[in-house]
Amino acid sequence: TRAIYRWIITHISYDEAAYDNGNKRINRNNTDIIKRRKAVCWGYTNLFQEMAQQLGIESIIVSGYARTQSSEAFPLEEVNHAWNAVKIDVKWYLLDATWGSSLLGKKDEFISRYQRDYFLTKPAYFLLNHLPANPIWQLINCPISVDQVKLSIDSLLSSATKNQCNKNINPIDNFLKLNSEERRFQEA
């Protein structure tokens, strides 16, 4: 998992031109991404997903909302980002190769820079700027609501680290048993 992540974040750069032009659907083909060495978030996640599957590593693409440096609140009008969840041994972890390969500057410009901050990040900290559309991918005992996302960082961390919820079943295992059509329906 670490080798795939490191390879992607050191060999693929963010396609700022595609992002700026609104052409976010470019770079969804992994062959094109490797050839051009550029991608937007969906390309990073899709490439990680395929490489993980080739090595027998269980991985999921997670879509949701990202809070950037230029936005104080999560833009909840529509999904605006994608990242991966990966299963190591029996535990799920979160990673974001897009954000691991670059920093978002003050004027929403991307600066290439290797970062470890988004590799197997503790879920409570990941939630500070990544909110999955499907709450099961928050990977915390008590998933936070959209209203709680508006809280201060300290309050958000406190909510995200609560352990007092009743957790009788593993919703991730149940979700993964669904066929692709049922998964899409549940995520919608």
JSON list of C-alpha atoms in Angstrom, two decimals:
[
{"chain": "A", "resi": 1, "resn": "THR", "atom": "CA", "xyz": [0.00, 0.00, 0.00]},
{"chain": "A", "resi": 2, "resn": "ARG", "atom": "CA", "xyz": [2.77, 2.40, 0.93]},
{"chain": "A", "resi": 3, "resn": "ALA", "atom": "CA", "xyz": [4.72, 1.60, -2.27]},
{"chain": "A", "resi": 4, "resn": "ILE", "atom": "CA", "xyz": [1.68, 2.30, -4.48]},
{"chain": "A", "resi": 5, "resn": "TYR", "atom": "CA", "xyz": [0.93, 5.54, -2.65]},
{"chain": "A", "resi": 6, "resn": "ARG", "atom": "CA", "xyz": [4.55, 6.75, -2.82]},
{"chain": "A", "resi": 7, "resn": "TRP", "atom": "CA", "xyz": [4.84, 5.86, -6.51]},
{"chain": "A", "resi": 8, "resn": "ILE", "atom": "CA", "xyz": [1.68, 7.75, -7.40]},
{"chain": "A", "resi": 9, "resn": "ILE", "atom": "CA", "xyz": [2.44, 10.87, -5.39]},
{"chain": "A", "resi": 10, "resn": "THR", "atom": "CA", "xyz": [5.99, 11.12, -6.71]},
{"chain": "A", "resi": 11, "resn": "HIS", "atom": "CA", "xyz": [5.24, 10.31, -10.38]},
{"chain": "A", "resi": 12, "resn": "ILE", "atom": "CA", "xyz": [1.81, 11.86, -10.98]},
{"chain": "A", "resi": 13, "resn": "SER", "atom": "CA", "xyz": [1.25, 15.59, -10.69]},
{"chain": "A", "resi": 14, "resn": "TYR", "atom": "CA", "xyz": [-2.01, 17.44, -10.32]},
{"chain": "A", "resi": 15, "resn": "ASP", "atom": "CA", "xyz": [-3.53, 18.49, -13.65]},
{"chain": "A", "resi": 16, "resn": "GLU", "atom": "CA", "xyz": [-4.26, 22.07, -12.69]},
{"chain": "A", "resi": 17, "resn": "ALA", "atom": "CA", "xyz": [-5.11, 23.06, -16.27]},
{"chain": "A", "resi": 18, "resn": "ALA", "atom": "CA", "xyz": [-7.86, 20.43, -16.44]},
{"chain": "A", "resi": 19, "resn": "TYR", "atom": "CA", "xyz": [-9.14, 21.52, -13.04]},
{"chain": "A", "resi": 20, "resn": "ASP", "atom": "CA", "xyz": [-9.10, 25.23, -13.96]},
{"chain": "A", "resi": 21, "resn": "ASN", "atom": "CA", "xyz": [-10.89, 24.58, -17.26]},
{"chain": "A", "resi": 22, "resn": "GLY", "atom": "CA", "xyz": [-13.58, 22.50, -15.59]},
{"chain": "A", "resi": 23, "resn": "ASN", "atom": "CA", "xyz": [-12.42, 19.45, -17.53]},
{"chain": "A", "resi": 24, "resn": "LYS", "atom": "CA", "xyz": [-12.30, 17.24, -14.46]},
{"chain": "A", "resi": 25, "resn": "ARG", "atom": "CA", "xyz": [-13.29, 14.14, -16.41]},
{"chain": "A", "resi": 26, "resn": "ILE", "atom": "CA", "xyz": [-10.00, 14.09, -18.29]},
{"chain": "A", "resi": 27, "resn": "ASN", "atom": "CA", "xyz": [-7.39, 11.68, -16.98]},
{"chain": "A", "resi": 28, "resn": "ARG", "atom": "CA", "xyz": [-9.82, 8.95, -15.94]},
{"chain": "A", "resi": 29, "resn": "ASN", "atom": "CA", "xyz": [-8.02, 6.40, -18.10]},
{"chain": "A", "resi": 30, "resn": "ASN", "atom": "CA", "xyz": [-5.09, 4.92, -16.18]},
{"chain": "A", "resi": 31, "resn": "THR", "atom": "CA", "xyz": [-2.98, 4.42, -19.31]},
{"chain": "A", "resi": 32, "resn": "ASP", "atom": "CA", "xyz": [-3.42, 8.11, -20.14]},
{"chain": "A", "resi": 33, "resn": "ILE", "atom": "CA", "xyz": [-2.62, 9.13, -16.57]},
{"chain": "A", "resi": 34, "resn": "ILE", "atom": "CA", "xyz": [0.63, 7.15, -16.55]},
{"chain": "A", "resi": 35, "resn": "LYS", "atom": "CA", "xyz": [1.57, 8.40, -20.02]},
{"chain": "A", "resi": 36, "resn": "ARG", "atom": "CA", "xyz": [0.83, 12.08, -19.24]},
{"chain": "A", "resi": 37, "resn": "ARG", "atom": "CA", "xyz": [1.86, 11.82, -15.56]},
{"chain": "A", "resi": 38, "resn": "LYS", "atom": "CA", "xyz": [-1.06, 14.08, -14.65]},
{"chain": "A", "resi": 39, "resn": "ALA", "atom": "CA", "xyz": [-4.45, 13.60, -13.03]},
{"chain": "A", "resi": 40, "resn": "VAL", "atom": "CA", "xyz": [-7.19, 15.22, -11.02]},
{"chain": "A", "resi": 41, "resn": "CYS", "atom": "CA", "xyz": [-8.56, 13.56, -7.87]},
{"chain": "A", "resi": 42, "resn": "TRP", "atom": "CA", "xyz": [-10.64, 10.94, -9.65]},
{"chain": "A", "resi": 43, "resn": "GLY", "atom": "CA", "xyz": [-7.61, 9.88, -11.68]},
{"chain": "A", "resi": 44, "resn": "TYR", "atom": "CA", "xyz": [-5.43, 9.54, -8.58]},
{"chain": "A", "resi": 45, "resn": "THR", "atom": "CA", "xyz": [-8.03, 7.42, -6.80]},
{"chain": "A", "resi": 46, "resn": "ASN", "atom": "CA", "xyz": [-8.79, 5.27, -9.83]},
{"chain": "A", "resi": 47, "resn": "LEU", "atom": "CA", "xyz": [-5.08, 4.63, -10.46]},
{"chain": "A", "resi": 48, "resn": "PHE", "atom": "CA", "xyz": [-4.53, 3.71, -6.80]},
{"chain": "A", "resi": 49, "resn": "GLN", "atom": "CA", "xyz": [-7.57, 1.44, -6.94]},
{"chain": "A", "resi": 50, "resn": "GLU", "atom": "CA", "xyz": [-6.37, -0.46, -10.01]},
{"chain": "A", "resi": 51, "resn": "MET", "atom": "CA", "xyz": [-2.81, -0.83, -8.74]},
{"chain": "A", "resi": 52, "resn": "ALA", "atom": "CA", "xyz": [-4.09, -2.08, -5.36]},
{"chain": "A", "resi": 53, "resn": "GLN", "atom": "CA", "xyz": [-6.39, -4.61, -7.04]},
{"chain": "A", "resi": 54, "resn": "GLN", "atom": "CA", "xyz": [-3.51, -5.87, -9.20]},
{"chain": "A", "resi": 55, "resn": "LEU", "atom": "CA", "xyz": [-1.64, -6.65, -5.97]},
{"chain": "A", "resi": 56, "resn": "GLY", "atom": "CA", "xyz": [-4.65, -8.17, -4.20]},
{"chain": "A", "resi": 57, "resn": "ILE", "atom": "CA", "xyz": [-5.12, -5.23, -1.81]},
{"chain": "A", "resi": 58, "resn": "GLU", "atom": "CA", "xyz": [-8.73, -4.45, -0.97]},
{"chain": "A", "resi": 59, "resn": "SER", "atom": "CA", "xyz": [-9.47, -0.81, -1.75]},
{"chain": "A", "resi": 60, "resn": "ILE", "atom": "CA", "xyz": [-12.51, 1.38, -2.32]},
{"chain": "A", "resi": 61, "resn": "ILE", "atom": "CA", "xyz": [-12.91, 4.74, -4.01]},
{"chain": "A", "resi": 62, "resn": "VAL", "atom": "CA", "xyz": [-14.64, 7.14, -1.62]},
{"chain": "A", "resi": 63, "resn": "SER", "atom": "CA", "xyz": [-16.35, 10.24, -2.93]},
{"chain": "A", "resi": 64, "resn": "GLY", "atom": "CA", "xyz": [-17.37, 13.18, -0.85]},
{"chain": "A", "resi": 65, "resn": "TYR", "atom": "CA", "xyz": [-16.71, 16.76, 0.09]},
{"chain": "A", "resi": 66, "resn": "ALA", "atom": "CA", "xyz": [-13.36, 18.44, 0.66]},
{"chain": "A", "resi": 67, "resn": "ARG", "atom": "CA", "xyz": [-12.81, 21.59, 2.62]},
{"chain": "A", "resi": 68, "resn": "THR", "atom": "CA", "xyz": [-9.93, 23.55, 1.11]},
{"chain": "A", "resi": 69, "resn": "GLN", "atom": "CA", "xyz": [-7.81, 26.28, 2.62]},
{"chain": "A", "resi": 70, "resn": "SER", "atom": "CA", "xyz": [-9.86, 28.87, 0.77]},
{"chain": "A", "resi": 71, "resn": "SER", "atom": "CA", "xyz": [-13.19, 27.60, 2.16]},
{"chain": "A", "resi": 72, "resn": "GLU", "atom": "CA", "xyz": [-14.03, 27.67, 5.83]},
{"chain": "A", "resi": 73, "resn": "ALA", "atom": "CA", "xyz": [-17.03, 25.39, 5.38]},
{"chain": "A", "resi": 74, "resn": "PHE", "atom": "CA", "xyz": [-17.52, 22.18, 3.44]},
{"chain": "A", "resi": 75, "resn": "PRO", "atom": "CA", "xyz": [-19.11, 22.95, 0.05]},
{"chain": "A", "resi": 76, "resn": "LEU", "atom": "CA", "xyz": [-22.05, 20.53, 0.43]},
{"chain": "A", "resi": 77, "resn": "GLU", "atom": "CA", "xyz": [-23.91, 21.41, -2.78]},
{"chain": "A", "resi": 78, "resn": "GLU", "atom": "CA", "xyz": [-22.29, 18.58, -4.72]},
{"chain": "A", "resi": 79, "resn": "VAL", "atom": "CA", "xyz": [-19.55, 16.00, -4.29]},
{"chain": "A", "resi": 80, "resn": "ASN", "atom": "CA", "xyz": [-16.23, 17.68, -5.10]},
{"chain": "A", "resi": 81, "resn": "HIS", "atom": "CA", "xyz": [-13.47, 15.18, -4.25]},
{"chain": "A", "resi": 82, "resn": "ALA", "atom": "CA", "xyz": [-12.47, 11.52, -4.18]},
{"chain": "A", "resi": 83, "resn": "TRP", "atom": "CA", "xyz": [-9.96, 9.49, -2.15]},
{"chain": "A", "resi": 84, "resn": "ASN", "atom": "CA", "xyz": [-9.39, 5.85, -1.17]},
{"chain": "A", "resi": 85, "resn": "ALA", "atom": "CA", "xyz": [-10.12, 3.56, 1.74]},
{"chain": "A", "resi": 86, "resn": "VAL", "atom": "CA", "xyz": [-7.82, 0.55, 1.96]},
{"chain": "A", "resi": 87, "resn": "LYS", "atom": "CA", "xyz": [-8.08, -2.58, 4.06]},
{"chain": "A", "resi": 88, "resn": "ILE", "atom": "CA", "xyz": [-4.88, -3.73, 5.74]},
{"chain": "A", "resi": 89, "resn": "ASP", "atom": "CA", "xyz": [-5.23, -6.98, 7.66]},
{"chain": "A", "resi": 90, "resn": "VAL", "atom": "CA", "xyz": [-8.75, -6.53, 9.06]},
{"chain": "A", "resi": 91, "resn": "LYS", "atom": "CA", "xyz": [-8.83, -2.75, 9.48]},
{"chain": "A", "resi": 92, "resn": "TRP", "atom": "CA", "xyz": [-9.82, 0.00, 7.05]},
{"chain": "A", "resi": 93, "resn": "TYR", "atom": "CA", "xyz": [-7.67, 3.12, 6.60]},
{"chain": "A", "resi": 94, "resn": "LEU", "atom": "CA", "xyz": [-8.02, 6.34, 4.60]},
{"chain": "A", "resi": 95, "resn": "LEU", "atom": "CA", "xyz": [-5.58, 7.88, 2.16]},
{"chain": "A", "resi": 96, "resn": "ASP", "atom": "CA", "xyz": [-5.64, 10.71, -0.35]},
{"chain": "A", "resi": 97, "resn": "ALA", "atom": "CA", "xyz": [-2.93, 10.52, -3.00]},
{"chain": "A", "resi": 98, "resn": "THR", "atom": "CA", "xyz": [-4.15, 13.76, -4.59]},
{"chain": "A", "resi": 99, "resn": "TRP", "atom": "CA", "xyz": [-3.54, 15.78, -1.45]},
{"chain": "A", "resi": 100, "resn": "GLY", "atom": "CA", "xyz": [-0.43, 13.73, -0.70]},
{"chain": "A", "resi": 101, "resn": "SER", "atom": "CA", "xyz": [1.15, 14.81, -3.97]},
{"chain": "A", "resi": 102, "resn": "SER", "atom": "CA", "xyz": [0.51, 18.53, -3.72]},
{"chain": "A", "resi": 103, "resn": "LEU", "atom": "CA", "xyz": [-0.47, 21.40, -1.49]},
{"chain": "A", "resi": 104, "resn": "LEU", "atom": "CA", "xyz": [-3.29, 23.79, -2.20]},
{"chain": "A", "resi": 105, "resn": "GLY", "atom": "CA", "xyz": [-1.92, 27.31, -2.16]},
{"chain": "A", "resi": 106, "resn": "LYS", "atom": "CA", "xyz": [-3.66, 30.46, -0.99]},
{"chain": "A", "resi": 107, "resn": "LYS", "atom": "CA", "xyz": [-5.26, 31.15, -4.37]},
{"chain": "A", "resi": 108, "resn": "ASP", "atom": "CA", "xyz": [-6.41, 27.56, -5.03]},
{"chain": "A", "resi": 109, "resn": "GLU", "atom": "CA", "xyz": [-3.19, 26.80, -6.90]},
{"chain": "A", "resi": 110, "resn": "PHE", "atom": "CA", "xyz": [-1.53, 23.43, -6.52]},
{"chain": "A", "resi": 111, "resn": "ILE", "atom": "CA", "xyz": [2.09, 23.20, -5.46]},
{"chain": "A", "resi": 112, "resn": "SER", "atom": "CA", "xyz": [3.82, 19.84, -5.96]},
{"chain": "A", "resi": 113, "resn": "ARG", "atom": "CA", "xyz": [5.17, 18.60, -2.66]},
{"chain": "A", "resi": 114, "resn": "TYR", "atom": "CA", "xyz": [5.34, 15.15, -1.13]},
{"chain": "A", "resi": 115, "resn": "GLN", "atom": "CA", "xyz": [3.26, 14.84, 2.04]},
{"chain": "A", "resi": 116, "resn": "ARG", "atom": "CA", "xyz": [2.68, 11.94, 4.40]},
{"chain": "A", "resi": 117, "resn": "ASP", "atom": "CA", "xyz": [-0.25, 13.67, 6.09]},
{"chain": "A", "resi": 118, "resn": "TYR", "atom": "CA", "xyz": [-2.82, 11.90, 3.94]},
{"chain": "A", "resi": 119, "resn": "PHE", "atom": "CA", "xyz": [-1.52, 8.32, 4.17]},
{"chain": "A", "resi": 120, "resn": "LEU", "atom": "CA", "xyz": [-3.41, 6.10, 6.62]},
{"chain": "A", "resi": 121, "resn": "THR", "atom": "CA", "xyz": [-4.51, 9.20, 8.48]},
{"chain": "A", "resi": 122, "resn": "LYS", "atom": "CA", "xyz": [-6.51, 8.78, 11.68]},
{"chain": "A", "resi": 123, "resn": "PRO", "atom": "CA", "xyz": [-10.19, 9.07, 10.68]},
{"chain": "A", "resi": 124, "resn": "ALA", "atom": "CA", "xyz": [-10.97, 11.88, 13.15]},
{"chain": "A", "resi": 125, "resn": "TYR", "atom": "CA", "xyz": [-8.24, 14.04, 11.58]},
{"chain": "A", "resi": 126, "resn": "PHE", "atom": "CA", "xyz": [-9.19, 13.07, 8.03]},
{"chain": "A", "resi": 127, "resn": "LEU", "atom": "CA", "xyz": [-12.70, 14.38, 8.79]},
{"chain": "A", "resi": 128, "resn": "LEU", "atom": "CA", "xyz": [-11.35, 17.86, 9.40]},
{"chain": "A", "resi": 129, "resn": "ASN", "atom": "CA", "xyz": [-11.21, 18.38, 5.63]},
{"chain": "A", "resi": 130, "resn": "HIS", "atom": "CA", "xyz": [-12.70, 15.21, 4.04]},
{"chain": "A", "resi": 131, "resn": "LEU", "atom": "CA", "xyz": [-16.39, 14.33, 4.52]},
{"chain": "A", "resi": 132, "resn": "PRO", "atom": "CA", "xyz": [-17.45, 11.12, 2.74]},
{"chain": "A", "resi": 133, "resn": "ALA", "atom": "CA", "xyz": [-20.83, 11.19, 1.01]},
{"chain": "A", "resi": 134, "resn": "ASN", "atom": "CA", "xyz": [-21.48, 7.76, 2.56]},
{"chain": "A", "resi": 135, "resn": "PRO", "atom": "CA", "xyz": [-21.04, 8.05, 6.37]},
{"chain": "A", "resi": 136, "resn": "ILE", "atom": "CA", "xyz": [-19.70, 4.49, 6.72]},
{"chain": "A", "resi": 137, "resn": "TRP", "atom": "CA", "xyz": [-16.41, 5.71, 5.18]},
{"chain": "A", "resi": 138, "resn": "GLN", "atom": "CA", "xyz": [-15.86, 8.11, 8.06]},
{"chain": "A", "resi": 139, "resn": "LEU", "atom": "CA", "xyz": [-14.45, 5.02, 9.83]},
{"chain": "A", "resi": 140, "resn": "ILE", "atom": "CA", "xyz": [-15.41, 6.32, 13.26]},
{"chain": "A", "resi": 141, "resn": "ASN", "atom": "CA", "xyz": [-17.68, 4.81, 15.93]},
{"chain": "A", "resi": 142, "resn": "CYS", "atom": "CA", "xyz": [-20.19, 7.66, 15.86]},
{"chain": "A", "resi": 143, "resn": "PRO", "atom": "CA", "xyz": [-20.46, 9.11, 12.34]},
{"chain": "A", "resi": 144, "resn": "ILE", "atom": "CA", "xyz": [-20.87, 12.86, 12.35]},
{"chain": "A", "resi": 145, "resn": "SER", "atom": "CA", "xyz": [-23.80, 14.57, 10.69]},
{"chain": "A", "resi": 146, "resn": "VAL", "atom": "CA", "xyz": [-23.78, 17.36, 8.14]},
{"chain": "A", "resi": 147, "resn": "ASP", "atom": "CA", "xyz": [-24.79, 19.77, 10.93]},
{"chain": "A", "resi": 148, "resn": "GLN", "atom": "CA", "xyz": [-21.79, 18.71, 13.05]},
{"chain": "A", "resi": 149, "resn": "VAL", "atom": "CA", "xyz": [-19.43, 19.47, 10.16]},
{"chain": "A", "resi": 150, "resn": "LYS", "atom": "CA", "xyz": [-20.20, 23.15, 10.74]},
{"chain": "A", "resi": 151, "resn": "LEU", "atom": "CA", "xyz": [-18.72, 23.00, 14.25]},
{"chain": "A", "resi": 152, "resn": "SER", "atom": "CA", "xyz": [-15.33, 24.38, 15.24]},
{"chain": "A", "resi": 153, "resn": "ILE", "atom": "CA", "xyz": [-12.32, 22.11, 14.69]},
{"chain": "A", "resi": 154, "resn": "ASP", "atom": "CA", "xyz": [-12.11, 21.29, 18.41]},
{"chain": "A", "resi": 155, "resn": "SER", "atom": "CA", "xyz": [-15.81, 20.40, 18.58]},
{"chain": "A", "resi": 156, "resn": "LEU", "atom": "CA", "xyz": [-15.55, 18.38, 15.37]},
{"chain": "A", "resi": 157, "resn": "LEU", "atom": "CA", "xyz": [-12.58, 16.40, 16.74]},
{"chain": "A", "resi": 158, "resn": "SER", "atom": "CA", "xyz": [-14.47, 15.79, 19.98]},
{"chain": "A", "resi": 159, "resn": "SER", "atom": "CA", "xyz": [-17.50, 14.48, 18.07]},
{"chain": "A", "resi": 160, "resn": "ALA", "atom": "CA", "xyz": [-15.36, 12.35, 15.76]},
{"chain": "A", "resi": 161, "resn": "THR", "atom": "CA", "xyz": [-13.56, 10.63, 18.64]},
{"chain": "A", "resi": 162, "resn": "LYS", "atom": "CA", "xyz": [-16.66, 9.68, 20.66]},
{"chain": "A", "resi": 163, "resn": "ASN", "atom": "CA", "xyz": [-16.89, 5.98, 21.45]},
{"chain": "A", "resi": 164, "resn": "GLN", "atom": "CA", "xyz": [-20.34, 5.86, 23.05]},
{"chain": "A", "resi": 165, "resn": "CYS", "atom": "CA", "xyz": [-22.36, 4.75, 20.03]},
{"chain": "A", "resi": 166, "resn": "ASN", "atom": "CA", "xyz": [-23.95, 1.33, 19.85]},
{"chain": "A", "resi": 167, "resn": "LYS", "atom": "CA", "xyz": [-22.28, -0.55, 17.04]},
{"chain": "A", "resi": 168, "resn": "ASN", "atom": "CA", "xyz": [-23.99, -3.94, 16.61]},
{"chain": "A", "resi": 169, "resn": "ILE", "atom": "CA", "xyz": [-23.00, -4.66, 13.01]},
{"chain": "A", "resi": 170, "resn": "ASN", "atom": "CA", "xyz": [-20.18, -3.78, 10.67]},
{"chain": "A", "resi": 171, "resn": "PRO", "atom": "CA", "xyz": [-21.86, -1.58, 8.04]},
{"chain": "A", "resi": 172, "resn": "ILE", "atom": "CA", "xyz": [-18.79, -1.69, 5.77]},
{"chain": "A", "resi": 173, "resn": "ASP", "atom": "CA", "xyz": [-18.99, -5.48, 5.44]},
{"chain": "A", "resi": 174, "resn": "ASN", "atom": "CA", "xyz": [-22.71, -5.23, 4.70]},
{"chain": "A", "resi": 175, "resn": "PHE", "atom": "CA", "xyz": [-22.12, -2.48, 2.14]},
{"chain": "A", "resi": 176, "resn": "LEU", "atom": "CA", "xyz": [-19.40, -4.46, 0.36]},
{"chain": "A", "resi": 177, "resn": "LYS", "atom": "CA", "xyz": [-21.75, -7.44, 0.00]},
{"chain": "A", "resi": 178, "resn": "LEU", "atom": "CA", "xyz": [-24.10, -5.34, -2.15]},
{"chain": "A", "resi": 179, "resn": "ASN", "atom": "CA", "xyz": [-23.85, -5.50, -5.93]},
{"chain": "A", "resi": 180, "resn": "SER", "atom": "CA", "xyz": [-22.62, -2.38, -7.73]},
{"chain": "A", "resi": 181, "resn": "GLU", "atom": "CA", "xyz": [-26.14, -1.12, -8.51]},
{"chain": "A", "resi": 182, "resn": "GLU", "atom": "CA", "xyz": [-27.24, -1.47, -4.87]},
{"chain": "A", "resi": 183, "resn": "ARG", "atom": "CA", "xyz": [-24.05, 0.32, -3.72]},
{"chain": "A", "resi": 184, "resn": "ARG", "atom": "CA", "xyz": [-24.70, 3.25, -6.07]},
{"chain": "A", "resi": 185, "resn": "PHE", "atom": "CA", "xyz": [-28.31, 3.45, -4.85]},
{"chain": "A", "resi": 186, "resn": "GLN", "atom": "CA", "xyz": [-27.28, 3.45, -1.20]},
{"chain": "A", "resi": 187, "resn": "GLU", "atom": "CA", "xyz": [-24.58, 6.09, -1.77]},
{"chain": "A", "resi": 188, "resn": "ALA", "atom": "CA", "xyz": [-27.03, 8.33, -3.64]}
]
